[in-house]
Amino acid sequence: MVDLSAVQPPAGKDTATSESIRIGNARAVARHRKSIALGLAFWLPVGWLLFVILASALVPVLGPVLGLAAPNAPNFMNLRAPIGTEGHLLGTDPMGRDLLSRVVWGGRVSLTVGFAAPAIGVGIGLVLGMLAGYYRGWVDEAIGIAIDSWLAIPGLVVLLLFSVIYGGSLLMVCVSLGLLFIPSAARITRAATIGAAQRDYVMAARAMGATDLRILLREILPNIIWPLMAFVMIDIPIAIVAEGSLSFLGLSVQAPTPSWGGMISEGRDYLEVAPHLTFVPAAVMFLTVLSFNLAGDALRKRVSGGRQGAH
């Protein structure tokens, strides 16, 4: 007869195998939970942002269809109505204007500045940073001196100067805020360009006779654009808060055009009797800014994780 005990694995080996399987399963579960958490941290904010953006963009078309009152239509028979008033879901302001309508229309101003200002700053900073990081030498020094000189000017002075000279138009608010984003965007782009310019694919393109413009646009730009996108996601809430601060000071778009900062400023005199006049637009701004920050953080983690995985 054959002794079966001679072909059975030792008990210690079974224990070690079971332990390694258990550890592997635990790590897989931990990775799955982390993936779910990262997904929620990204898609929940993105869902809120899509709702706010679509509501602000489509309100001229859908507002009358849904029975939303005009943002500047007063109702002197229903001043400072509380939240939940019939016909006014979020109440009315001191002139009887519908608060929900003004919040949605105000989002058009805040979001326009939030997207346009970083686009202006990052667009100019992208060009300057790529030129400085690719050519180096005197080009890098000249652009560095210009950026350092621009950083020496207080940002508030720039905003006040544009407001005084050109008035509180939406275009000037976007341009003045956009100029403040140029230095940081240029520095990030310069650092990324220096790293990308030393890669093998850039050297191969240069050896094949590709022009500098082609190398910058076809080889370097696609490899540095994602870190810049994460940077833009952080700049957008900064621009929204800055526009709100300017509106609060009366230096942004002028009344009766609604904006979140302007609504907060209008409601500060009624905090004791009608706090919702301030807290409703402040809550919408808070959730929007928080959502941009969370989505930007999640995007930055995915980009950095992908780059580490590529290495």
Coordinates of C-alpha atoms in Angstrom, one line a residue:
M1 CA 0.0 0.0 0.0
V2 CA 1.0 3.6 -0.7
D3 CA 1.5 5.8 2.3
L4 CA -0.6 8.9 1.5
S5 CA 0.9 10.9 4.3
A6 CA 4.2 11.0 2.3
V7 CA 2.6 13.1 -0.5
Q8 CA 0.6 15.5 1.6
P9 CA 2.1 19.0 2.1
P10 CA 3.3 19.9 5.5
A11 CA 0.7 21.6 7.8
G12 CA 3.0 24.6 8.1
K13 CA 2.9 25.2 4.4
D14 CA -0.9 25.1 4.3
T15 CA -1.0 27.7 7.1
A16 CA 1.4 30.0 5.3
T17 CA -0.5 29.7 2.0
S18 CA -3.8 30.4 3.8
E19 CA -2.3 33.4 5.5
S20 CA -0.9 34.9 2.2
I21 CA -4.3 34.4 0.6
R22 CA -6.0 36.2 3.5
I23 CA -3.6 39.1 3.3
G24 CA -4.1 39.3 -0.4
N25 CA -7.9 39.4 -0.1
A26 CA -7.6 42.0 2.6
R27 CA -5.4 44.2 0.4
A28 CA -7.8 43.7 -2.5
V29 CA -10.8 44.8 -0.4
A30 CA -8.8 47.8 0.9
R31 CA -8.0 48.8 -2.7
H32 CA -11.6 48.4 -3.8
R33 CA -12.8 50.6 -0.9
K34 CA -10.2 53.2 -1.7
S35 CA -11.3 53.2 -5.3
I36 CA -14.9 53.6 -4.3
A37 CA -14.0 56.5 -2.0
L38 CA -12.0 58.2 -4.7
G39 CA -14.8 57.7 -7.2
L40 CA -17.4 59.3 -4.8
A41 CA -15.0 62.1 -4.0
F42 CA -14.8 62.9 -7.7
W43 CA -18.3 62.1 -9.1
L44 CA -20.4 63.6 -6.3
P45 CA -18.8 67.1 -6.7
V46 CA -18.9 66.7 -10.5
G47 CA -22.6 66.0 -10.3
W48 CA -23.2 69.2 -8.3
L49 CA -21.1 71.2 -10.7
L50 CA -22.9 69.8 -13.7
F51 CA -26.2 70.7 -12.1
V52 CA -25.1 74.3 -11.4
I53 CA -23.5 74.8 -14.8
L54 CA -26.5 73.4 -16.7
A55 CA -29.0 75.4 -14.6
S56 CA -27.0 78.6 -15.1
A57 CA -26.5 78.0 -18.8
L58 CA -30.1 77.0 -19.6
V59 CA -32.0 79.4 -17.4
P60 CA -32.8 81.8 -20.2
V61 CA -34.5 79.0 -22.0
L62 CA -35.9 76.8 -19.3
G63 CA -36.6 79.6 -16.7
P64 CA -39.9 80.8 -18.4
V65 CA -40.9 77.2 -19.2
L66 CA -40.6 76.2 -15.5
G67 CA -42.3 79.3 -14.3
L68 CA -39.2 80.9 -12.8
A69 CA -39.6 84.6 -12.2
A70 CA -37.4 87.2 -13.9
P71 CA -34.4 87.9 -11.7
N72 CA -35.0 91.7 -11.6
A73 CA -38.8 91.7 -11.4
P74 CA -39.8 93.3 -8.1
N75 CA -42.8 92.4 -6.0
F76 CA -43.4 95.1 -3.4
M77 CA -46.3 93.2 -2.0
N78 CA -44.0 90.3 -0.9
L79 CA -40.8 91.7 0.5
R80 CA -38.2 89.5 2.2
A81 CA -40.5 86.4 2.0
P82 CA -39.1 83.4 3.9
I83 CA -37.9 80.2 2.3
G84 CA -40.8 78.0 1.2
T85 CA -43.2 80.8 0.3
E86 CA -45.7 79.8 -2.3
G87 CA -44.3 80.8 -5.7
H88 CA -40.9 81.6 -4.2
L89 CA -39.1 78.4 -3.2
L90 CA -36.1 80.3 -1.6
G91 CA -38.0 83.4 -0.7
T92 CA -37.6 87.0 -1.9
D93 CA -35.1 89.8 -1.4
P94 CA -35.7 93.3 0.1
M95 CA -37.2 94.4 -3.3
G96 CA -39.4 91.3 -3.6
R97 CA -37.3 89.7 -6.3
D98 CA -37.3 85.9 -6.5
L99 CA -34.2 84.6 -4.7
L100 CA -34.0 81.3 -6.6
S101 CA -34.1 83.1 -9.9
R102 CA -31.4 85.5 -8.8
V103 CA -29.2 82.7 -7.5
V104 CA -29.4 80.8 -10.8
W105 CA -28.8 83.9 -12.9
G106 CA -26.0 85.0 -10.5
G107 CA -24.3 81.7 -11.2
R108 CA -23.9 82.8 -14.8
V109 CA -21.7 85.7 -13.7
S110 CA -19.7 83.7 -11.1
L111 CA -19.1 80.7 -13.4
T112 CA -18.2 82.9 -16.3
V113 CA -15.5 84.6 -14.3
G114 CA -14.5 81.2 -12.8
F115 CA -13.9 79.6 -16.2
A116 CA -12.7 82.7 -18.2
A117 CA -10.2 84.1 -15.7
P118 CA -8.1 80.9 -15.3
A119 CA -8.4 80.2 -19.1
I120 CA -6.8 83.6 -19.8
G121 CA -4.1 83.2 -17.1
V122 CA -3.3 79.6 -17.9
G123 CA -3.3 80.3 -21.7
I124 CA -0.8 83.1 -21.4
G125 CA 1.2 81.3 -18.7
L126 CA 1.3 78.1 -20.8
V127 CA 3.0 79.9 -23.7
L128 CA 5.5 81.7 -21.5
G129 CA 6.3 78.6 -19.5
M130 CA 6.8 76.4 -22.5
L131 CA 9.1 78.9 -24.2
A132 CA 11.1 79.4 -21.0
G133 CA 11.4 75.6 -20.3
Y134 CA 12.2 74.6 -23.9
Y135 CA 14.7 77.3 -25.0
R136 CA 16.2 78.1 -21.5
G137 CA 19.1 80.5 -21.6
W138 CA 18.3 84.2 -22.1
V139 CA 14.7 83.4 -23.0
D140 CA 14.2 81.7 -19.6
E141 CA 15.9 84.6 -17.8
A142 CA 13.9 87.3 -19.5
I143 CA 10.6 85.5 -18.8
G144 CA 11.6 84.8 -15.2
I145 CA 12.4 88.5 -14.6
A146 CA 9.1 89.5 -16.1
I147 CA 7.2 87.0 -14.0
D148 CA 9.0 88.1 -10.8
S149 CA 8.3 91.7 -11.6
W150 CA 4.6 91.0 -12.1
L151 CA 4.5 89.1 -8.8
A152 CA 6.0 92.1 -7.0
I153 CA 2.7 94.1 -7.8
P154 CA 0.0 93.3 -5.2
G155 CA -3.0 91.6 -6.8
L156 CA -5.5 93.8 -5.1
V157 CA -3.9 96.9 -6.7
V158 CA -4.3 95.3 -10.1
L159 CA -8.0 94.5 -9.4
L160 CA -8.7 98.0 -8.1
L161 CA -6.8 99.7 -11.0
F162 CA -8.8 97.8 -13.6
S163 CA -12.1 98.5 -11.7
V164 CA -11.4 102.2 -11.5
I165 CA -10.2 102.6 -15.1
Y166 CA -12.6 100.3 -16.9
G167 CA -15.5 100.0 -14.5
G168 CA -17.1 96.9 -13.2
S169 CA -17.8 95.1 -16.5
L170 CA -17.7 91.3 -16.6
L171 CA -15.0 91.4 -19.3
M172 CA -12.7 93.5 -17.2
V173 CA -13.2 91.4 -14.1
C174 CA -12.2 88.3 -16.2
V175 CA -9.2 89.9 -17.7
S176 CA -7.9 91.5 -14.4
L177 CA -8.3 88.2 -12.5
G178 CA -6.8 86.2 -15.4
L179 CA -3.6 88.3 -15.3
L180 CA -3.1 87.2 -11.7
F181 CA -3.0 83.6 -12.7
I182 CA -0.2 84.0 -15.2
P183 CA 2.9 83.7 -12.9
S184 CA 1.9 80.4 -11.2
A185 CA 0.7 78.8 -14.5
A186 CA 4.0 79.9 -16.2
R187 CA 6.1 78.4 -13.4
I188 CA 4.2 75.1 -13.4
T189 CA 4.4 74.8 -17.2
R190 CA 8.1 75.7 -17.2
A191 CA 9.0 72.9 -14.7
A192 CA 6.9 70.4 -16.7
T193 CA 8.4 71.5 -20.0
I194 CA 12.0 71.1 -18.7
G195 CA 11.3 67.5 -17.7
A196 CA 9.5 66.7 -20.9
A197 CA 12.1 68.2 -23.1
Q198 CA 14.7 65.7 -21.8
R199 CA 12.6 62.7 -22.7
D200 CA 13.7 60.2 -25.5
Y201 CA 10.7 61.0 -27.7
V202 CA 11.6 64.7 -27.8
M203 CA 15.2 63.9 -28.6
A204 CA 14.1 61.4 -31.3
A205 CA 11.8 64.1 -32.9
R206 CA 14.6 66.6 -32.8
A207 CA 17.0 64.1 -34.5
M208 CA 14.4 63.5 -37.2
G209 CA 14.4 67.2 -38.1
A210 CA 11.1 68.2 -36.5
T211 CA 10.7 72.0 -36.0
D212 CA 10.6 73.5 -32.5
L213 CA 6.9 74.4 -33.0
R214 CA 6.0 70.8 -33.9
I215 CA 7.9 69.5 -30.9
L216 CA 6.2 71.9 -28.6
L217 CA 2.7 71.3 -29.9
R218 CA 2.9 67.6 -30.8
E219 CA 5.4 66.1 -28.3
I220 CA 5.6 68.3 -25.2
L221 CA 2.1 69.9 -24.9
P222 CA 0.1 66.6 -24.7
N223 CA 2.4 65.3 -21.9
I224 CA 2.1 68.4 -19.7
I225 CA -1.6 69.3 -20.3
W226 CA -3.1 67.1 -17.5
P227 CA -1.1 68.6 -14.7
L228 CA -2.2 71.9 -15.9
M229 CA -5.9 70.7 -16.0
A230 CA -5.6 69.8 -12.3
F231 CA -4.1 73.3 -11.7
V232 CA -7.0 74.9 -13.5
M233 CA -9.5 73.0 -11.3
I234 CA -7.9 74.7 -8.3
D235 CA -7.9 78.1 -10.0
I236 CA -11.6 78.1 -10.9
P237 CA -12.8 78.2 -7.2
I238 CA -10.2 80.9 -6.4
A239 CA -11.6 83.0 -9.3
I240 CA -15.2 82.5 -8.1
V241 CA -14.3 83.5 -4.5
A242 CA -12.3 86.5 -5.8
E243 CA -15.3 87.6 -8.0
G244 CA -17.6 87.2 -5.0
S245 CA -15.3 89.4 -2.9
L246 CA -15.2 92.1 -5.6
S247 CA -19.0 92.0 -5.9
F248 CA -19.2 92.3 -2.1
L249 CA -17.1 95.5 -2.4
G250 CA -19.1 96.8 -5.3
L251 CA -16.2 96.4 -7.8
S252 CA -17.6 93.7 -10.0
V253 CA -20.7 93.7 -12.2
Q254 CA -23.1 96.5 -11.2
A255 CA -26.7 96.2 -10.0
P256 CA -29.2 95.1 -10.9
T257 CA -27.2 92.3 -12.5
P258 CA -27.3 89.5 -9.9
S259 CA -24.1 87.8 -8.7
W260 CA -23.5 85.6 -5.7
G261 CA -21.2 88.1 -4.0
G262 CA -23.5 91.0 -4.7
M263 CA -26.4 89.0 -3.2
I264 CA -24.4 88.3 -0.1
S265 CA -23.6 92.0 0.2
E266 CA -27.2 93.0 -0.3
G267 CA -28.4 90.7 2.5
R268 CA -25.9 91.7 5.1
D269 CA -28.1 94.5 6.4
Y270 CA -30.9 92.0 7.0
L271 CA -29.1 89.2 8.8
E272 CA -31.3 89.5 11.9
V273 CA -34.7 89.6 10.2
A274 CA -34.0 87.6 7.0
P275 CA -30.7 85.6 7.3
H276 CA -31.6 83.5 4.2
L277 CA -30.8 86.5 2.0
T278 CA -27.1 86.0 2.8
F279 CA -27.0 82.3 3.6
V280 CA -28.7 81.0 0.5
P281 CA -26.2 82.5 -2.1
A282 CA -23.3 81.9 0.4
A283 CA -24.3 78.2 0.7
V284 CA -24.5 77.8 -3.1
M285 CA -21.1 79.5 -3.5
F286 CA -19.6 77.3 -0.7
L287 CA -20.9 74.0 -2.3
T288 CA -19.7 75.1 -5.7
V289 CA -16.2 76.1 -4.5
L290 CA -15.9 72.9 -2.4
S291 CA -17.0 70.8 -5.3
F292 CA -14.3 72.3 -7.6
N293 CA -11.7 71.7 -4.9
L294 CA -12.7 68.1 -4.3
A295 CA -12.8 67.4 -8.0
G296 CA -9.5 69.1 -8.5
D297 CA -7.9 67.1 -5.7
A298 CA -9.2 63.8 -7.1
L299 CA -8.0 64.7 -10.6
R300 CA -4.6 65.6 -9.3
K301 CA -4.3 62.2 -7.4
R302 CA -5.3 60.3 -10.5
V303 CA -2.8 62.2 -12.7
S304 CA 0.0 61.7 -10.1
G305 CA -1.0 58.1 -9.7
G306 CA -0.9 57.5 -13.4
R307 CA 2.5 59.1 -13.8
Q308 CA 3.9 57.0 -10.9
G309 CA 2.4 53.9 -12.5
A310 CA 4.0 54.8 -15.8
H311 CA 7.4 55.0 -14.2

